[in-house]
Structures are given as structure tokens and as C-alpha cells.
PDB file of C-alpha atoms in Angstrom:
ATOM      1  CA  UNK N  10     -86.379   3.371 113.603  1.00 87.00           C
ATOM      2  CA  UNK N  11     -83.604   1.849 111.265  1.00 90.00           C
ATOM      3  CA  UNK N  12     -85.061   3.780 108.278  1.00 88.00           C
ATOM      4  CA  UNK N  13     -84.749   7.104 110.166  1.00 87.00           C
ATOM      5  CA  UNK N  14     -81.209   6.154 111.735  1.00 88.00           C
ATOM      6  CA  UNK N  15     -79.556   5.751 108.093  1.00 88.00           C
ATOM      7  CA  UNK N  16     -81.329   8.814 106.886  1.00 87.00           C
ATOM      8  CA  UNK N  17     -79.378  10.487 109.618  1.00 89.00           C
ATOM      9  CA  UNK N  18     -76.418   8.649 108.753  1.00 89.00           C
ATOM     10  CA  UNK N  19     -76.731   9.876 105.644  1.00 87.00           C
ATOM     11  CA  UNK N  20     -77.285  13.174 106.261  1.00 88.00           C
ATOM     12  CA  UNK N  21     -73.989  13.546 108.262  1.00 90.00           C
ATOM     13  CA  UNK N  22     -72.410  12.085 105.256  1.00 86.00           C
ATOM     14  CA  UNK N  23     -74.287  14.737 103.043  1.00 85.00           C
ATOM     15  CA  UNK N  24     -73.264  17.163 104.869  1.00 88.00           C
ATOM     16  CA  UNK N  25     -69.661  16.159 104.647  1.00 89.00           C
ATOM     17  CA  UNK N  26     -69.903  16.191 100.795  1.00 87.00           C
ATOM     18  CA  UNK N  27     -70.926  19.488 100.925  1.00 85.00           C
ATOM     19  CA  UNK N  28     -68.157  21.246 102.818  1.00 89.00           C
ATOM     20  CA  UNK N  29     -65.581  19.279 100.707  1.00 90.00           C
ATOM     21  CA  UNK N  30     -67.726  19.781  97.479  1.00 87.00           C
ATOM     22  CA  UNK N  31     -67.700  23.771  98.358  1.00 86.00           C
ATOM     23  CA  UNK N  32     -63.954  23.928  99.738  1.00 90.00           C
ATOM     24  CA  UNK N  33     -62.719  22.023  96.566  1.00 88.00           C
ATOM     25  CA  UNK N  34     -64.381  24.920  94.202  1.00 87.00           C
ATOM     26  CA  UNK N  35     -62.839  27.372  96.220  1.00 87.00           C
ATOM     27  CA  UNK N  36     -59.556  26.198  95.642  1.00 90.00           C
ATOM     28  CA  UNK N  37     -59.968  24.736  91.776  1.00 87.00           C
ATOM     29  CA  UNK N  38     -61.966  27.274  90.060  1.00 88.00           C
ATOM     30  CA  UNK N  39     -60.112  30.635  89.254  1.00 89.00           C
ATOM     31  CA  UNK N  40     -61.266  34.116  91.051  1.00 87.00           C
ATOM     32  CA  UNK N  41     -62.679  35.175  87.914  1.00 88.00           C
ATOM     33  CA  UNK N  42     -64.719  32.546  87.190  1.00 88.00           C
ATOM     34  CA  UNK N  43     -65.730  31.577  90.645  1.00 88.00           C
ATOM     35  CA  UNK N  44     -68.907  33.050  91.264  1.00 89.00           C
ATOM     36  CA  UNK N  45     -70.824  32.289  88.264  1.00 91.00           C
ATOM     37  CA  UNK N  46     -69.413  28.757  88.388  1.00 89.00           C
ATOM     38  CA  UNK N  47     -70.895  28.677  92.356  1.00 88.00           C
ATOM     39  CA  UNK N  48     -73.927  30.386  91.081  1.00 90.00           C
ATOM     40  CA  UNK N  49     -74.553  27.808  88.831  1.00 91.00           C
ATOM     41  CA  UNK N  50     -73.683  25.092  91.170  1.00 88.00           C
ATOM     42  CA  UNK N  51     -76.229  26.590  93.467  1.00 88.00           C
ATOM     43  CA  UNK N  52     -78.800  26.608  90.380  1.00 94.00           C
ATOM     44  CA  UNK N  53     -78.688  23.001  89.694  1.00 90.00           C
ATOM     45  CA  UNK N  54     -78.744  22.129  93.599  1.00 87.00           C
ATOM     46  CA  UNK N  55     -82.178  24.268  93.648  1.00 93.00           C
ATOM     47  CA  UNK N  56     -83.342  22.739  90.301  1.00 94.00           C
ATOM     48  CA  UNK N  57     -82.858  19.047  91.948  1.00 90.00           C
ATOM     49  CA  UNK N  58     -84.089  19.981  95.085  1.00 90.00           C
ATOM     50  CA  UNK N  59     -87.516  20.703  93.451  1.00 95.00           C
ATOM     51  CA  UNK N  60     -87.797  17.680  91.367  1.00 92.00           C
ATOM     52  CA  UNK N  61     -86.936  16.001  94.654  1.00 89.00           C
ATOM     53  CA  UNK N  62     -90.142  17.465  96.244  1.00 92.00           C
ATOM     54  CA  UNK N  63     -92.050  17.573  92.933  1.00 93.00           C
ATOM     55  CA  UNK N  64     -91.735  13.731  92.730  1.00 92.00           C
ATOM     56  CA  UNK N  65     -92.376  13.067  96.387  1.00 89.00           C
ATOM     57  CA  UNK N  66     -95.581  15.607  95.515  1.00 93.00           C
ATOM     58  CA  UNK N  67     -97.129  13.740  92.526  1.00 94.00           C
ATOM     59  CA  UNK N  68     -96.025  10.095  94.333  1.00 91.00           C
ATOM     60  CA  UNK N  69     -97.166  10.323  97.629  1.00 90.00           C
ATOM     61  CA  UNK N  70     -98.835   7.445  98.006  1.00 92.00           C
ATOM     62  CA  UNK N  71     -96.889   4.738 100.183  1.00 91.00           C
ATOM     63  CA  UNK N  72     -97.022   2.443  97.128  1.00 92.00           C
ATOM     64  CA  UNK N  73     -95.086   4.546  95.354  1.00 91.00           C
ATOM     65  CA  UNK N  74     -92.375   4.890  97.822  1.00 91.00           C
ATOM     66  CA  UNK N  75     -90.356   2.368  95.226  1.00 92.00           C
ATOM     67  CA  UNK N  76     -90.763   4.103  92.465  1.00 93.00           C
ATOM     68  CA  UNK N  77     -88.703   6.978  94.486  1.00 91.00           C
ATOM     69  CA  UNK N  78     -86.250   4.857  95.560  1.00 91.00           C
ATOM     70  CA  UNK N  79     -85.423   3.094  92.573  1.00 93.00           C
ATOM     71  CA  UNK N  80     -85.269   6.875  90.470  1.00 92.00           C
ATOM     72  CA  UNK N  81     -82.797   8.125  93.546  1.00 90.00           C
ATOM     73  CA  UNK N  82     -80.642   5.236  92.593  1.00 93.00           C
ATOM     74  CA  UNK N  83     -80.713   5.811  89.280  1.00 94.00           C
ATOM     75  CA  UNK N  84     -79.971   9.285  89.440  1.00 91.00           C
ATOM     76  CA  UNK N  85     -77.074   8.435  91.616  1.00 91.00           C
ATOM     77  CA  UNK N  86     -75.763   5.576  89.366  1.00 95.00           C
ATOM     78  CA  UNK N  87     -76.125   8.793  86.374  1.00 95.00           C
ATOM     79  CA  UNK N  88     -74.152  11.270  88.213  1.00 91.00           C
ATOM     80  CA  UNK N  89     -71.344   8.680  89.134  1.00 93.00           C
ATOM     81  CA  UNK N  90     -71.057   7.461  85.672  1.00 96.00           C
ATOM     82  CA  UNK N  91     -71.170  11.192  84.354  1.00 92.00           C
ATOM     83  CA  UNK N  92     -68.803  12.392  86.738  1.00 87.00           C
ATOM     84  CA  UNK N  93     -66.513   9.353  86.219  1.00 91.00           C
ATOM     85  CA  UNK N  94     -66.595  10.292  82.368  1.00 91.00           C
ATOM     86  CA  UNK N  95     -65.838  13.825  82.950  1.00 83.00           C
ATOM     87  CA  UNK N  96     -62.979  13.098  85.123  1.00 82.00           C
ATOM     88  CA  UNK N  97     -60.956  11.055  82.815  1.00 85.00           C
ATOM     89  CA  UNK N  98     -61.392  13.239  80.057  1.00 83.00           C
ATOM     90  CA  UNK N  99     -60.512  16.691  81.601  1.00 74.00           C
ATOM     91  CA  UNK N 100     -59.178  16.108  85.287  1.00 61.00           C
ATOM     92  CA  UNK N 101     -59.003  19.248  87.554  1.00 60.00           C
ATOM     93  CA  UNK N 102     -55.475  20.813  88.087  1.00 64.00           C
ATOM     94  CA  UNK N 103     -54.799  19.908  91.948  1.00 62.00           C
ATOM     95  CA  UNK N 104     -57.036  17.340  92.029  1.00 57.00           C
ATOM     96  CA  UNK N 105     -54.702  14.335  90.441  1.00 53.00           C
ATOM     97  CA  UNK N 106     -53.923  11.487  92.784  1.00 47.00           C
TER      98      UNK N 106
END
């Protein structure tokens, strides 16, 4: 019951990210450009979601349930370090603080 009550938590919190994820492209990324850059934002989300069901496909066993965890982490720990990079090299107008 504490496993499934922080995946809930969590998905509130994923949720959240997505609203302010879409409503900051909205507002950053010119008209012009907008819809492929969306369009490819909406590619990669679909690409990820099916390695995220691939993996849980080929490692279903319950031993394998670390194996998962530990490759979410790291592919958390990738993004923030790869999104940290890109930020201090070319920060989005608007988005300064």
C-alpha cells in the first residue's frame, strides 16, 4: 500500500510537469517553429514510453524489478545532467531567474 501511494504521489507530480512542461513551450518556442518542435517533443515521449513497456516486457520477472528501478534512476540522473548542461550553455529567453 506505500508502494502504490507514492506511485500516486508521483503521478500528481507527473502530471504537474506536464502542464508546466507544455505551457512553457507555448510561450518559449516561436509560432513558426512550434509545432514541429511539439511534434517532436511528442515523438520522444512515445519513443520512451515504449522502452518503458518494452523493458517491463522482456523483465517481468519480480527479480528483475531492480534492474528497472535502478535503469529509471539512471535515466533520470541522464536527463538532469543533460538538461543541466544544456541550460548553462544556451538558456531560454524568458526563462532566466
Amino acid at each position: 500500500l506505500v508502494f502504490a501511494g507514492g506511485i500516486l504521489l508521483s503521478r500528481i507530480g507527473l502530471y504537474g510537469f506536464s502542464l508546466g512542461d507544455t505551457e512553457i513551450r507555448q510561450r518559449s518556442i516561436p509560432s513558426g517553429s512550434r509545432g514541429r518542435v511539439n511534434g517532436f517533443a511528442s515523438a520522444l515521449t512515445s519513443l520512451a514510453t515504449l522502452g518503458v513497456y518494452g523493458a517491463g516486457s522482456l523483465l517481468k520477472d519480480p527479480s528483475d524489478f531492480g534492474i528497472l528501478v535502478y535503469g529509471s534512476i539512471g535515466c533520470v540522473a541522464t536527463a538532469a545532467v543533460v538538461f543541466t548542461a544544456w541550460t548553462v550553455v544556451k538558456p531560454q529567453p524568458g526563462l532566466e531567474t
